[in-house]
Short mmCIF file of C-alpha atoms in Angstrom, two decimals:
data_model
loop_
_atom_site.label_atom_id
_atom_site.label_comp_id
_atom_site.label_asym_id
_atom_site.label_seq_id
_atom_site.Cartn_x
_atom_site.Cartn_y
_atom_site.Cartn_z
CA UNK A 1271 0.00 0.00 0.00
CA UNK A 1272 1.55 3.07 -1.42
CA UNK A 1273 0.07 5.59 0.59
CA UNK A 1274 -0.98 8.86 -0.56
CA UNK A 1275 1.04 10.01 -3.12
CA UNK A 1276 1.18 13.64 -4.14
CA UNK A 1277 2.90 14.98 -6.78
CA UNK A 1278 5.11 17.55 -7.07
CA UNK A 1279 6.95 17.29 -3.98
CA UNK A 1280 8.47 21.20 -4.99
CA UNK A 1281 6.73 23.25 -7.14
CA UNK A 1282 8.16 26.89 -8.47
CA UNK A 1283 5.76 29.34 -10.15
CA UNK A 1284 6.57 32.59 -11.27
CA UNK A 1285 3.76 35.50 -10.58
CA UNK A 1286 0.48 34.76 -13.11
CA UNK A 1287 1.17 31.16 -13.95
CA UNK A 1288 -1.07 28.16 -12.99
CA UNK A 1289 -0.17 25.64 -10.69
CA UNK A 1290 -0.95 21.59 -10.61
CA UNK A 1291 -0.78 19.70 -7.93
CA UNK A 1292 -1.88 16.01 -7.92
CA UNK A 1293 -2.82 13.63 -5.25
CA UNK A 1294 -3.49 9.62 -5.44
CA UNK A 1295 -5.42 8.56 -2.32
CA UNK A 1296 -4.87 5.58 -1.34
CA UNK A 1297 -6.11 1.99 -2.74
CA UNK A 1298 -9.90 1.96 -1.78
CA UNK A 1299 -10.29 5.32 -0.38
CA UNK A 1300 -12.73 7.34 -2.26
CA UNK A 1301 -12.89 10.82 0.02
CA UNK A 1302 -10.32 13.02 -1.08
CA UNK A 1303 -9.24 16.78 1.11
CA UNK A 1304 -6.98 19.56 0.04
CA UNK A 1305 -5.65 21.17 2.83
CA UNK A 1306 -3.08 24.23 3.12
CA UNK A 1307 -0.60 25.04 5.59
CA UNK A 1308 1.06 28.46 5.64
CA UNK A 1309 4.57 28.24 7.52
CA UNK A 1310 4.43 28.02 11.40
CA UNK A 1311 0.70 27.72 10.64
CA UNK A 1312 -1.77 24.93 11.37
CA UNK A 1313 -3.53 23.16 8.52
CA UNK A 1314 -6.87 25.08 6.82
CA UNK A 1315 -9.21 23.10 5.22
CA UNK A 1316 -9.71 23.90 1.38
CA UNK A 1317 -12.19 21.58 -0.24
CA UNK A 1318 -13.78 17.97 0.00
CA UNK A 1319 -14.13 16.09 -2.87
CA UNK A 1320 -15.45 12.02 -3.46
CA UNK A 1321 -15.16 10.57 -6.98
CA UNK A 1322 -16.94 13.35 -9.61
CA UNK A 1323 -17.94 15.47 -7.24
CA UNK A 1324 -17.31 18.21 -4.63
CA UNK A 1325 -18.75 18.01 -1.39
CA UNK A 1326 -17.55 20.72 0.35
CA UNK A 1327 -15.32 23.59 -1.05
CA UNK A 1328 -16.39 26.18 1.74
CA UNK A 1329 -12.42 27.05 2.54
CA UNK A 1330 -11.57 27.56 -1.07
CA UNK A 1331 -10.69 30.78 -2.18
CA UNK A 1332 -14.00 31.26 -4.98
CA UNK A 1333 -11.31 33.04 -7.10
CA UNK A 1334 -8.51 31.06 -8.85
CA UNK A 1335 -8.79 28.25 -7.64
CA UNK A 1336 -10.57 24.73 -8.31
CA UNK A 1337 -10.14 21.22 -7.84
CA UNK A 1338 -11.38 17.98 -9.27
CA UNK A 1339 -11.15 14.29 -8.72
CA UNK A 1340 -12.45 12.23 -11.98
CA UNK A 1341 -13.96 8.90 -12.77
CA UNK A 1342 -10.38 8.22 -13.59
CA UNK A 1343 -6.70 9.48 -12.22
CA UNK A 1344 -5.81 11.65 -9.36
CA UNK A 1345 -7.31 14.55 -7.82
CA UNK A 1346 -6.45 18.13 -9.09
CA UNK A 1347 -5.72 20.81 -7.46
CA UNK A 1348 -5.64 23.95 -9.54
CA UNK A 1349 -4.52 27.86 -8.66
CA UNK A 1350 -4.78 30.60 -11.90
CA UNK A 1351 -2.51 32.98 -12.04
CA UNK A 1352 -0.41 32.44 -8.96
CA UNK A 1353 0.69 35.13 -6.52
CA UNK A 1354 2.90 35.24 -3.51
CA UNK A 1355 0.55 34.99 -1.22
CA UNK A 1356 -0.23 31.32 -2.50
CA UNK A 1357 2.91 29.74 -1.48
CA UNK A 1358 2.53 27.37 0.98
CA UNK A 1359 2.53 23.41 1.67
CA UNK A 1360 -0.80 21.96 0.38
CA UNK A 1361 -1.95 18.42 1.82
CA UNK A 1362 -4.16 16.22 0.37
CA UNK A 1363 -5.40 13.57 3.03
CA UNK A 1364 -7.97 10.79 1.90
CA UNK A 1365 -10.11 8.30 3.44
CA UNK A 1366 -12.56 5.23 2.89
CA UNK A 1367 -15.99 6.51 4.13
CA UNK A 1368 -15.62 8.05 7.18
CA UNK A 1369 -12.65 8.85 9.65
CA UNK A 1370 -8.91 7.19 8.78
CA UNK A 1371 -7.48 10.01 7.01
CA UNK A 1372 -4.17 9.41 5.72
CA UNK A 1373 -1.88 12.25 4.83
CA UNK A 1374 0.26 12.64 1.93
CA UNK A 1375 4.25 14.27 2.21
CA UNK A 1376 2.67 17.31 0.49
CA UNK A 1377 3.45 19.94 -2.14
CA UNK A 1378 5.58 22.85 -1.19
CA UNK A 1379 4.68 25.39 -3.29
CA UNK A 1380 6.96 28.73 -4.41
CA UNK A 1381 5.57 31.95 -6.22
CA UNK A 1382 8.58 34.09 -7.51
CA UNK B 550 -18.62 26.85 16.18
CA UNK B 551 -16.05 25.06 13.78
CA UNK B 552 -12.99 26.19 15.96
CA UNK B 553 -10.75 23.86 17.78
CA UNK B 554 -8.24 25.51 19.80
CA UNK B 555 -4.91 24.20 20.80
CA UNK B 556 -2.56 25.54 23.82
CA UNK B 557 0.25 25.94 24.41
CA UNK B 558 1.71 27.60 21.02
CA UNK B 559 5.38 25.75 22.34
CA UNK B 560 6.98 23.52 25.10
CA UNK B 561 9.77 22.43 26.27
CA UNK B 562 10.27 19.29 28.59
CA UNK B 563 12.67 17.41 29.58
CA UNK B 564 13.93 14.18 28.55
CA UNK B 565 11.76 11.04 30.18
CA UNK B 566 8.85 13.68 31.71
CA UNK B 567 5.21 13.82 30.25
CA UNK B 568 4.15 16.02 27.92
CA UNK B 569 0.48 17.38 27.84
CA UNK B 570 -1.02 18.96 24.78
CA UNK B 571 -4.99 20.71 25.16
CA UNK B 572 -7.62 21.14 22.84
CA UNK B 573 -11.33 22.96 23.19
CA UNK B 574 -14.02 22.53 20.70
CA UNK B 575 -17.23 24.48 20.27
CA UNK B 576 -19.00 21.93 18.11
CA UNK B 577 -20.93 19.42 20.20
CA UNK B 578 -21.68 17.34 16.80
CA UNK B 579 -18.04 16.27 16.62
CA UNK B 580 -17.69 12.78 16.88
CA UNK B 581 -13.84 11.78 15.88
CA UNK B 582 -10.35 13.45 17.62
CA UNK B 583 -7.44 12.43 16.41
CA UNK B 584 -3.60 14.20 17.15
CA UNK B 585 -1.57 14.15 14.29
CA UNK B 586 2.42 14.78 15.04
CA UNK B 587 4.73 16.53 11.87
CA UNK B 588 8.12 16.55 11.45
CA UNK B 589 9.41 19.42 9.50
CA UNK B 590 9.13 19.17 5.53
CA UNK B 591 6.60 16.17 5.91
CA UNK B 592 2.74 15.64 6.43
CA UNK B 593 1.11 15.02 9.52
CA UNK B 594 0.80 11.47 10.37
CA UNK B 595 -1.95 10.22 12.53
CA UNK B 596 -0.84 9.26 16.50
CA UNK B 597 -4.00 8.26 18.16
CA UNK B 598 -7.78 9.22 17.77
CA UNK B 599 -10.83 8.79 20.46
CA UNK B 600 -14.13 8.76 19.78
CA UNK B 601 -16.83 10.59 22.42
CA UNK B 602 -18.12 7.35 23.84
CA UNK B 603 -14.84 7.17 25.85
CA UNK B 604 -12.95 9.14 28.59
CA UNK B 605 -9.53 7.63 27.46
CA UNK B 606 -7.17 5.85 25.00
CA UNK B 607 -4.31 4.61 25.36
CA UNK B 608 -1.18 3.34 22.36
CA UNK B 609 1.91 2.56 23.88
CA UNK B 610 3.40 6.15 25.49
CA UNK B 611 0.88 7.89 24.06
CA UNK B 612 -3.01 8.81 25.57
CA UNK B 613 -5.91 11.14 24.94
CA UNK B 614 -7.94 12.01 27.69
CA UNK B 615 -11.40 13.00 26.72
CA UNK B 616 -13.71 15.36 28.93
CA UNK B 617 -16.95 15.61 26.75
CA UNK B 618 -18.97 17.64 29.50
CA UNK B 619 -16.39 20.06 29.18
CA UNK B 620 -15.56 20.35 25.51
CA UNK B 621 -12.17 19.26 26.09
CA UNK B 622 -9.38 16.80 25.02
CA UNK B 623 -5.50 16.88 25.73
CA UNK B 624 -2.47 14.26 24.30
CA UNK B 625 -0.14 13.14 27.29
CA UNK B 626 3.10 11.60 26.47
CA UNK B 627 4.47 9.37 28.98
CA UNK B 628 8.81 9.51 29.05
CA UNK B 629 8.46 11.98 26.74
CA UNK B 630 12.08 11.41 23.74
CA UNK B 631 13.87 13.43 21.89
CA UNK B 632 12.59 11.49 19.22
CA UNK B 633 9.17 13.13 19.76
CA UNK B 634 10.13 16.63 19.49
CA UNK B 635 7.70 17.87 16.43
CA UNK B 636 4.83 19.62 16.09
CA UNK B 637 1.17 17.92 17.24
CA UNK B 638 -2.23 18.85 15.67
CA UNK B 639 -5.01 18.43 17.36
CA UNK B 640 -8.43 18.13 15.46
CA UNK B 641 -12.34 17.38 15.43
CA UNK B 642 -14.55 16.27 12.66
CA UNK B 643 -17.99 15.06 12.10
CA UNK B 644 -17.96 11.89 10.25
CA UNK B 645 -16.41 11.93 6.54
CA UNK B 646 -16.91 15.60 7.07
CA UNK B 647 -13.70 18.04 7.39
CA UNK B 648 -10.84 17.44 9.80
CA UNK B 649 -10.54 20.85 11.71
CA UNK B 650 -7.22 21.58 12.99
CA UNK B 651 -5.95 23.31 16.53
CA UNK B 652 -3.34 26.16 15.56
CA UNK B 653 -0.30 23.41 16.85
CA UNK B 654 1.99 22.35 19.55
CA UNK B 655 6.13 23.04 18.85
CA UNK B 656 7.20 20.38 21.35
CA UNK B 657 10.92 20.33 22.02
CA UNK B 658 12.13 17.44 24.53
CA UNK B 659 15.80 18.58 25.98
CA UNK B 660 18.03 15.24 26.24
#
């Protein structure tokens, strides 16, 4: 068992690009969460999702930013047009059907 | 209502003394408190969880007291390592619902 797997473990943006960051919950887990941490911060919940759709996406900023997690392949996180005030570590945690949530290593994000 | 909060911000203990972490929650509908510890440049790993039905849970040096009258739950850690110098999360959630977090515990155990 493989864990969650998120992909990249670094990611660089400059200013007004769009970053990707992908997570692969674990075998048989079909809850997905995108969570952000800010440095010295705790963790702030961003958005639920299960397979197609989004259950709860009442911490994500409504501008720039979406995710997704398809029929098929890992869950998407997605941030338009980056700025400096998005870099941070974002976590994606997932679970089976109700409590268990695994984390993954994260993505550290950099705007420059 | 969705707030958990976490004290202290830091602490520092000595080598082979106990180490207590506190949360409050608002939320009377959570049902599932885990602590998560995190080591620097990784994600939080999950170090025991209680549900409300119980007063306390025990893994190895590790318990969660539970005090559901009061809205309150602390992590002790018994001989307390240099090994377990990290930062601890505490956190509520309702079902499948959202995990939310405490602000965090620096722990720093002196040898």
């Amino acid at each position: 068992n493989a864990g969650v797997m998120q992909n990249p473990r670094h990611l660089v943006r400059r200013r007004g690009q769009e970053a990707r960051l992908r997570c692969s919950p674990m075998k048989g887990h079909s809850h997905v969460y995108w969570y952000r941490q800010l440095p010295e911060e705790g963790l702030k919940f961003m958005v639920y999702l299960q397979k197609e759709n989004i259950i709860d996406e009442s911490g994500m900023p409504k501008e720039r930013f979406s995710a997704e997690f398809p029929k098929e392949g890992p869950s998407i996180l997605r941030i338009q047009q980056v700025v400096r005030g998005d870099s941070a570590a974002y976590f994606c945690a997932s679970s089976p059907y109700d409590y268990g949530y695994t984390f993954g290593s994260g993505t550290r994000l950099t705007v420059v | 209502q969705q707030q958990v909060k976490q004290s202290p911000q830091s602490l520092i203990v000595q080598k082979g003394g106990i180490s207590i972490i506190n949360c409050a929650y608002e939320n009377t509908a959570f049902d599932y408190f885990p602590w998560y510890q995190q080591f620097p440049g990784k994600g939080p790993a999950l170090l025991i969880a209680i549900r409300p039905d119980v007063s306390e849970k025990k893994e190895g040096r590790f318990t969660i007291s539970f005090n559901k009258s009061a809205k309150q739950f602390s992590l002790h850690i018994m001989d307390s390592q240099p090994g377990d110098s990290a930062t601890y999360f505490c956190a509520a959630s309702k079902g499948a619902q959202k995990l939310v977090f405490g602000q965090g515990t620096r722990l720093t155990i002196n040898p």
